[in-house]
XYZ file of C-alpha atoms in Angstrom:
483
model
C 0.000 0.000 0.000
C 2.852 2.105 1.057
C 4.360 1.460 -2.674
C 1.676 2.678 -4.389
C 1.176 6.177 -2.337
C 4.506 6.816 -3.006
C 4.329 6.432 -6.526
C 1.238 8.679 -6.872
C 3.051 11.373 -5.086
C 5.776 11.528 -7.461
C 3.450 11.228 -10.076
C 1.800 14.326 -8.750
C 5.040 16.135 -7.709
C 6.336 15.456 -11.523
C 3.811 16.222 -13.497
C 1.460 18.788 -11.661
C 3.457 20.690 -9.349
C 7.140 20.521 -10.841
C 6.393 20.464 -14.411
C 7.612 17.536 -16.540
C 10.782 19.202 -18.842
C 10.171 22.624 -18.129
C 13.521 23.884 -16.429
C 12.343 27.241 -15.622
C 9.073 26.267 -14.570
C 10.528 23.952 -12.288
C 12.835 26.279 -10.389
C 10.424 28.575 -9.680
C 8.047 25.992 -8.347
C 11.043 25.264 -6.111
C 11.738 28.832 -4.632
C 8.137 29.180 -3.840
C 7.897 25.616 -1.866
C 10.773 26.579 -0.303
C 9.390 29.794 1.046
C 6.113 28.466 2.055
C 8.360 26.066 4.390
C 10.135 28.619 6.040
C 7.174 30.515 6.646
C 5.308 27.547 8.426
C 7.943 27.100 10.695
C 8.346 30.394 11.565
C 5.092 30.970 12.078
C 4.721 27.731 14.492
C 7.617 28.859 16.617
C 6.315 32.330 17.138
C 2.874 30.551 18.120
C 4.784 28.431 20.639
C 7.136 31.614 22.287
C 4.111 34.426 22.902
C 2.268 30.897 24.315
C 5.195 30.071 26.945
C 5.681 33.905 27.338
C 1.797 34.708 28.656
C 1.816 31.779 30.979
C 5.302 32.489 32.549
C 3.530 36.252 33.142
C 0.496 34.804 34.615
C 2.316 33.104 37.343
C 4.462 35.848 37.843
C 1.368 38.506 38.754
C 0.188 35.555 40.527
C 2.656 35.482 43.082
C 3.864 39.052 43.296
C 2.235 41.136 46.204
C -0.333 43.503 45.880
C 1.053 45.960 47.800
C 3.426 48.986 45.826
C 5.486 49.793 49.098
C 6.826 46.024 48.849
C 8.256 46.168 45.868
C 11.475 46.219 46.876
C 11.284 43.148 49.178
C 9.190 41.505 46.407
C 12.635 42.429 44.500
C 15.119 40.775 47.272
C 12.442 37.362 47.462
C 13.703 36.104 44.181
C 17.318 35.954 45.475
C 16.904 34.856 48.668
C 14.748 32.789 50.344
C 12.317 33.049 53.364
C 11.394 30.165 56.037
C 10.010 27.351 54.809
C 8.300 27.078 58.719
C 6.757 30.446 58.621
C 2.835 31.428 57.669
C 2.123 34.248 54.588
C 1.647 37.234 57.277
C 5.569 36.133 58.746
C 6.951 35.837 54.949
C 5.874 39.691 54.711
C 7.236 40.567 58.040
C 10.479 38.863 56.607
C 10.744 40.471 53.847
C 10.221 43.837 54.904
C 13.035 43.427 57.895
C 15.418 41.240 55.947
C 19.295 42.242 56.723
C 20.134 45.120 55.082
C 23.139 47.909 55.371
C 22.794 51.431 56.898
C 23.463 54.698 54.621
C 27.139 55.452 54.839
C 26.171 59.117 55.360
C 22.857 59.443 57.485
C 23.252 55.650 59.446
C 19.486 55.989 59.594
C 18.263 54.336 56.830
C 18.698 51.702 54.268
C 21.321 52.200 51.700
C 19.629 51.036 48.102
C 21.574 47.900 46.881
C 22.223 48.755 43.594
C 23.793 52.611 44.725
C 27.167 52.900 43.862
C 27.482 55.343 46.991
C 25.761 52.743 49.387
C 23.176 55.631 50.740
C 19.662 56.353 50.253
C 17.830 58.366 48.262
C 18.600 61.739 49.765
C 22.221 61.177 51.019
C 22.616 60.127 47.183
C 26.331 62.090 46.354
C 25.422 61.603 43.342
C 21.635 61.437 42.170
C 22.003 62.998 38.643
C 24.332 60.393 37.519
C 22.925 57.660 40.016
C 20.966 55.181 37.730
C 19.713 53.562 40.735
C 18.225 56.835 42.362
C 17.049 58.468 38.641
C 14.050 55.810 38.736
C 10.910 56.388 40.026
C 11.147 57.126 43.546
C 11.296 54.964 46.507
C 9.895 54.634 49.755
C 13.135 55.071 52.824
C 12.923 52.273 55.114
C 14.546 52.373 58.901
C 17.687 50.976 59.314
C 17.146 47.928 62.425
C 20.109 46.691 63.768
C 19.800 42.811 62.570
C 19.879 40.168 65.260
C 21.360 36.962 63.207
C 23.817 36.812 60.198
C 27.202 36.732 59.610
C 29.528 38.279 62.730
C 33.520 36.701 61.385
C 34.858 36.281 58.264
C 38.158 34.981 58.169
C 40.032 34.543 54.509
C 43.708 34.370 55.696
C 46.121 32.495 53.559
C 44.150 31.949 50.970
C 46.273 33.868 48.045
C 43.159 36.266 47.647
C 44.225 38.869 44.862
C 40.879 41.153 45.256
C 38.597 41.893 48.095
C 34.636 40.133 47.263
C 32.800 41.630 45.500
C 29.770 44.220 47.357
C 31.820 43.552 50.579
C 29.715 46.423 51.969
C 26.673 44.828 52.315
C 27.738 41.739 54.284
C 26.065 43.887 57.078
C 26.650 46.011 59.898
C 26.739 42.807 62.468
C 29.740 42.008 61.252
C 32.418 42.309 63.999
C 36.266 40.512 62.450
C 36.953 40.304 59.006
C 40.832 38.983 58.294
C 42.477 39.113 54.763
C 45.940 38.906 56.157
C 48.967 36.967 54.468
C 46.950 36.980 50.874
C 47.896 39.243 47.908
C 45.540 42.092 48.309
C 46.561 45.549 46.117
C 43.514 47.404 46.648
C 41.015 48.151 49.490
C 37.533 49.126 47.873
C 36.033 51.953 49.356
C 32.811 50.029 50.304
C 34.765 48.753 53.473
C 33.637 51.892 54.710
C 30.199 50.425 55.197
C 30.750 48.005 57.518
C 29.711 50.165 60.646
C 29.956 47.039 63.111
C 33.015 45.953 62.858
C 35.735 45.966 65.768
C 38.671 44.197 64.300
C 40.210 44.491 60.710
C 43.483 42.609 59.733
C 45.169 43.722 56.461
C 48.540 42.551 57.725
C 51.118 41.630 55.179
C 49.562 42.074 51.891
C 50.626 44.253 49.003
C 48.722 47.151 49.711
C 49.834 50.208 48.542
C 47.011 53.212 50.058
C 44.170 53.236 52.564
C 40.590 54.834 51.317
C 39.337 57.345 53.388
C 35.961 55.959 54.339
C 38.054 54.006 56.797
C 37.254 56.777 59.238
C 33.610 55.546 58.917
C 34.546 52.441 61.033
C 33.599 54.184 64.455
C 33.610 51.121 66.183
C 37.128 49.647 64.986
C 39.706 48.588 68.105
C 41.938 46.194 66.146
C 43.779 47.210 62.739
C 46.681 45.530 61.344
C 48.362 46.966 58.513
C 52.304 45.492 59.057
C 53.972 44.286 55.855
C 52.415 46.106 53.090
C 53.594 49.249 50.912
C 51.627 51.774 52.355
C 53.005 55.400 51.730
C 50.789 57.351 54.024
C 47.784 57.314 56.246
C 44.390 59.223 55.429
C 43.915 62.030 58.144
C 40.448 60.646 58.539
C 42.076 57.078 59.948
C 41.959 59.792 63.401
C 38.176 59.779 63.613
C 38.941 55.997 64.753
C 37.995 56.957 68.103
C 37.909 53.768 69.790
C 40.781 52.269 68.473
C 42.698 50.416 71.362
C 45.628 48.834 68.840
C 46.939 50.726 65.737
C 49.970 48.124 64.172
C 51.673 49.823 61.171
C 55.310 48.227 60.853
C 57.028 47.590 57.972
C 55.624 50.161 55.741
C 56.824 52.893 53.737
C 55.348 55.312 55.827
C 57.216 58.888 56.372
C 55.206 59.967 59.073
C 52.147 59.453 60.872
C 48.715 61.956 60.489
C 48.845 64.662 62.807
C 45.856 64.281 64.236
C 46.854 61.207 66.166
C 46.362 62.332 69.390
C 42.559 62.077 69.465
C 42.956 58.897 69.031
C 42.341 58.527 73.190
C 41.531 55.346 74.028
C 44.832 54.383 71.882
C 46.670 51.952 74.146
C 49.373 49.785 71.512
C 50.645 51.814 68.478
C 53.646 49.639 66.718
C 55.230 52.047 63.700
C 58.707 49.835 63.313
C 60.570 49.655 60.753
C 59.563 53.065 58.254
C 61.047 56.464 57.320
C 59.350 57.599 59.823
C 61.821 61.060 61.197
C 59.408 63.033 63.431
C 56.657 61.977 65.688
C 53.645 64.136 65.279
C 53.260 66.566 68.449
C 49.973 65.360 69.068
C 50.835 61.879 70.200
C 52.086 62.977 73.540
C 48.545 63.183 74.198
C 47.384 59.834 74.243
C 47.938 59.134 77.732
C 46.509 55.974 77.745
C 49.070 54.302 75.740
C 51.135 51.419 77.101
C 53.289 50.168 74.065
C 55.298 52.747 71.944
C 57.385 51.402 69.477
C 59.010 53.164 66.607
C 62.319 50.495 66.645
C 64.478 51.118 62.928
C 63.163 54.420 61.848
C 64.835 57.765 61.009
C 64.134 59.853 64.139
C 66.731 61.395 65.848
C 64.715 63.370 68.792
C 62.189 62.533 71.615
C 60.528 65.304 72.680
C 60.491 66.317 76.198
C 56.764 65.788 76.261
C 56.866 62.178 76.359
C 56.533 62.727 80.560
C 53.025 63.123 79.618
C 52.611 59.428 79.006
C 52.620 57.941 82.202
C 50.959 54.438 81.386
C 53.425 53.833 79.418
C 55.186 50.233 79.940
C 56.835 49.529 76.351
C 59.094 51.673 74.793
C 61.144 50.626 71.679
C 63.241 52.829 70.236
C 66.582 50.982 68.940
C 67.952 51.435 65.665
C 66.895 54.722 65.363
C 69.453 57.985 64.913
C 69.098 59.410 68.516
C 71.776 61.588 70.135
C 70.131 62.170 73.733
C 67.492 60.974 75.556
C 65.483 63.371 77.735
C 65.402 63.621 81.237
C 61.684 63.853 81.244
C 61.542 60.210 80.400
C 62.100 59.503 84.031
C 58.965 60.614 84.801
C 57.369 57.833 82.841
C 57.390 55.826 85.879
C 55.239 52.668 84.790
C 57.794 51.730 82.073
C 58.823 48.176 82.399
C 60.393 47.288 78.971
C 63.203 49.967 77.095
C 65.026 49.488 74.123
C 67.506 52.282 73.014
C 69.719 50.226 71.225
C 71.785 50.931 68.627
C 71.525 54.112 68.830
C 74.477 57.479 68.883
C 73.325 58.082 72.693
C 76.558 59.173 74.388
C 75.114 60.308 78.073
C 72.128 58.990 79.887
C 70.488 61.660 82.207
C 70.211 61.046 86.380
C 66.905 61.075 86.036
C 66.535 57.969 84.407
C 67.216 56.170 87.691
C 63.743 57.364 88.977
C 62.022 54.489 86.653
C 62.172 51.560 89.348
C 59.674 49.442 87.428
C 62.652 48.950 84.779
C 62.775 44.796 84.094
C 64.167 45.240 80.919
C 67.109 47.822 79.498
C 68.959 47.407 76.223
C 71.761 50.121 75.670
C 73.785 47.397 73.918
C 75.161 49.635 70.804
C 75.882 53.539 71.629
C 78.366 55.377 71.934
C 78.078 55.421 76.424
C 81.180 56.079 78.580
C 79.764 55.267 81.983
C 76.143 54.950 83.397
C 75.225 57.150 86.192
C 74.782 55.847 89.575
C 71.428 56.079 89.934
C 70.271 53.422 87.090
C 70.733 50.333 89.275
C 71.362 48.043 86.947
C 71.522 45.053 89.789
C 68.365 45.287 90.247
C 67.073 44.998 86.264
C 66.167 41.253 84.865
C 67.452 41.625 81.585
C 70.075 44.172 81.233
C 72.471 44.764 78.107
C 75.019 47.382 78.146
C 77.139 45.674 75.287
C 78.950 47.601 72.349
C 79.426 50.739 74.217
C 82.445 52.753 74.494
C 82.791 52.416 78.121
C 85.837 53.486 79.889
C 88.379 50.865 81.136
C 90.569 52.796 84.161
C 89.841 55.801 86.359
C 92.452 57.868 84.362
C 90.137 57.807 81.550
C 87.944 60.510 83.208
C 88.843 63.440 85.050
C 86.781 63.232 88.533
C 86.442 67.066 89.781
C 86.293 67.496 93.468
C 84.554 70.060 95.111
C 86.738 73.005 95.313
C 84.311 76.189 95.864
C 80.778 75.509 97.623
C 79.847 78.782 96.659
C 78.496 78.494 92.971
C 80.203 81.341 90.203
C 77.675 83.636 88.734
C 78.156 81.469 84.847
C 76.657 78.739 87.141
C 73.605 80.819 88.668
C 72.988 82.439 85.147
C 73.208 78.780 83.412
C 70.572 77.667 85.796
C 67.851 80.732 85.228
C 68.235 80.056 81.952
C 67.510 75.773 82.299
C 64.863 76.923 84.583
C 63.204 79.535 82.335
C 63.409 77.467 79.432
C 62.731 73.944 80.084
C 62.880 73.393 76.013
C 66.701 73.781 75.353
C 65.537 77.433 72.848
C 69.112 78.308 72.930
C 69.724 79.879 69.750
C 70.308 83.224 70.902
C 72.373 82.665 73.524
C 76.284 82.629 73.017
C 78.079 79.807 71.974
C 80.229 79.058 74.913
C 76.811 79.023 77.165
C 75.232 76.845 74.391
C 77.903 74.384 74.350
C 77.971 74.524 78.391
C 74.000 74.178 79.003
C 73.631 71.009 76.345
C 76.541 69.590 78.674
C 75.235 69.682 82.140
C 75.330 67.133 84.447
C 72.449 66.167 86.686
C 73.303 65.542 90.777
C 72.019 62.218 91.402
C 70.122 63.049 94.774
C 68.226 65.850 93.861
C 68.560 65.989 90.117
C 69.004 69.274 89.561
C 71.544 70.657 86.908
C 75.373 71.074 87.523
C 77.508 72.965 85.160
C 80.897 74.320 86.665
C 80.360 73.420 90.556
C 79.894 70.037 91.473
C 81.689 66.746 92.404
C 82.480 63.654 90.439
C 83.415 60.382 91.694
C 83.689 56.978 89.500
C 83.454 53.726 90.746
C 83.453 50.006 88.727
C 80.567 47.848 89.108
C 80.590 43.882 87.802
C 77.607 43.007 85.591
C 77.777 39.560 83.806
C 81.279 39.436 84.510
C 81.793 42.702 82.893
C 82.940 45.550 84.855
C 80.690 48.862 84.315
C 81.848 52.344 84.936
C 79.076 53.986 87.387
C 79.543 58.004 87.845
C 78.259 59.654 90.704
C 77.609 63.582 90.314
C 76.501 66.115 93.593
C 76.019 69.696 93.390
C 77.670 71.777 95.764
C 74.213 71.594 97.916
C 73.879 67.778 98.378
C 77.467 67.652 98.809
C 77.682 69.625 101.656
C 74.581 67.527 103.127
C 75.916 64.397 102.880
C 79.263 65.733 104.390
């Protein structure tokens, strides 16, 4: 049966519709079966997309809500989803106070999640050229301080080259987030937004700069920034005003923001190894700090001023370019831990004595020719005096005895002028009373200066089977006391 269908639809094809040795007639017949084809199919696919197309639209309308205020949460349902244990009056409730982040600039509502600026729509900086805040406008919902989500994030050693993407909007309960020892070159300017957290660690990346919105992270105690190539810090990093530990070593830093000091509750700041050759003025005012350490940097001063820190326990200042170190550092009387190493220190003042806390002293590596008799170095743990330039015999020093009890008036004027001036301003005095002021000598009973009248006595004190030169100095006052 099959045969003979087949053969009366060639017959058919031949002779009626493809006519039987007429070439031209033929190709034509072609071109126009051809076309018909196409069109069929096209026109059943077409059929079968707008079909697909109105039932895929019915089902969405059917399950987006009613209300126009939740638009936005209807927006947020499709990418995440609500619990699967809660009725259709929760789901709402969900939606509306799902997790989102605060405006950087107003805190008080939610940012939009598409804003490049992370705000709202009136702290927009930029709502001409915001695509997000140039649509139709949106209703400003009340930032809530979420109960549940995501409070650590830790992504050490993991040879991360770029931060995540939107790292903003992890949320504001966020508390530790750690990207140290990876190869991060860049810290977006979103990390700004993450108003909860307390700890950041940035330590030993390749960073080369800091954004400013770092200043937005009120809360911050913690940062770690050792081992990168930072070149300076923003100013704003001083709005930080809860920071307990700042740790900047090994950096290419050449100073430190000058604003430092209002950084109060500032207990640990570790600037080692930099180019660091001044420290700012201001930092003598955070008296709450306990470790200072500035160890192999280019400073070559301490300023008097540092007898304002008097919690401080830590002090680390070796392989640095200092010449003195002030007297006022005796005042400093918590200090436990100081390292001058290394250092072009060629006299330590009396006064240094007065810090009885001391367990641990390195002068190992100046240019010291005795220590005075009040730094009882019996008494320290760990003492090094090593590498100094002490002297070997009591001919190696001239010891003056008291000759004339009654000080000369170069002596009297010398001491107005130490007294007057407690900041060494000496540039308009003469040279000879210069040269004779930056020289004095403290008496080690009541510390007061001695230029021209006092008394000098040396004595040799064993330490680790090394003998020490120990130099006692009186003025002509304690002298005559003690006679």
């Amino acid at each position: 049966m099959s045969g003979y269908f087949y053969q009366y639809i060639t017959v058919v094809v031949r002779d009626f519709i493809f006519f039987h040795d007429d070439v031209q007639s033929t190709t034509i017949a072609v071109a126009i079966a051809s076309s018909l084809c196409c069109s069929i199919v096209w026109a059943i696919c077409h059929l079968l997309t707008l079909g697909s197309s109105s039932a895929s639209c019915k089902s969405t309308k059917d399950k987006r809500p009613s209300n126009r205020t939740s638009n936005f949460a209807w927006s947020k349902s499709k990418r995440r989803k609500s619990p699967t244990n809660s009725t259709s009056s929760e789901d709402d409730t969900a939606l509306e106070d799902d997790i989102e982040v605060p405006c950087i600039k107003c805190g008080e509502y939610i940012a939009d999640y598409t804003c490049r600026f992370v705000t709202c729509k009136i702290c927009c900086l930029a709502p001409s050229s915001c695509t997000t805040h140039q649509a139709a406008e949106k209703r400003r919902r009340p930032y809530r301080i979420p109960r549940n989500g995501v409070t650590e994030i830790n992504l050490s050693n993991n040879d991360i080259t770029e931060c995540p993407q939107r790292m903003g909007y992890i949320g504001p309960q966020l508390t530790l987030l750690n990207l140290s020892h990876n190869n991060l070159c860049h810290i977006p300017v979103e990390i700004g937004c993450l108003l909860g957290l307390k700890e950041l660690l940035l330590n030993n990346n390749n960073i080369s700069s800091i954004p400013d919105s770092i200043g937005s992270l009120i809360n911050l105690r913690v940062l770690k920034l050792s081992n990168n190539f930072i070149k300076y810090l923003p100013e704003s990093l001083t709005s930080l005003s809860n920071l307990v530990q700042l740790d900047v070593r090994k950096n290419k830093l050449q100073s430190l923001p000058a604003g430092i000091g209002s950084l109060l509750n500032l207990t640990c700041l570790k600037s080692g190894s930099n180019s660091i050759q001044h420290m700012p003025a201001s930092l003598y005012k955070l008296k709450n700090l306990k470790v200072l350490k500035f160890e192999k940097n280019k400073i070559d001063s301490l300023s008097g001023a540092v007898s304002n820190l008097l919690d401080l326990e830590d002090l680390n200042l070796s392989h640095c370019q200092l010449s003195a170190i002030p007297r006022e550092l005796g005042s400093c009387c918590a200090l436990r831990k100081v390292d001058i190493s290394h250092n072009r220190i060629t006299d330590l003042p009396a006064h240094f004595g007065q810090l009885r806390e001391l367990t641990r002293l390195n002068l190992s590596g100046n240019n010291l020719r005795y220590i005075p008799s009040t730094i009882l170095l019996s008494t320290i743990q760990d003492c090094n005096v090593s590498d100094n330039d002490f002297i070997s015999s009591q001919h190696s020093i001239k010891c003056v005895p008291m000759v004339c009890k009654i000080p000369p008036l170069l002596e009297l004027s010398a001491r107005a002028i130490v007294h007057n001036n407690p900041h060494d301003k000496l540039e308009d005095l003469p040279q000879s009373l210069q040269e004779m002021i930056t020289k004095r000598k403290y008496c080690v009973t009541c510390y007061k200066p001695c230029f021209v009248t006092f008394q000098m006595s040396l004595t040799f004190h064993q330490l680790s089977s090394v003998n020490i030169p120990v130099v006692s100095i009186t003025c002509p006052a304690c002298s005559s006391c003690s006679c």
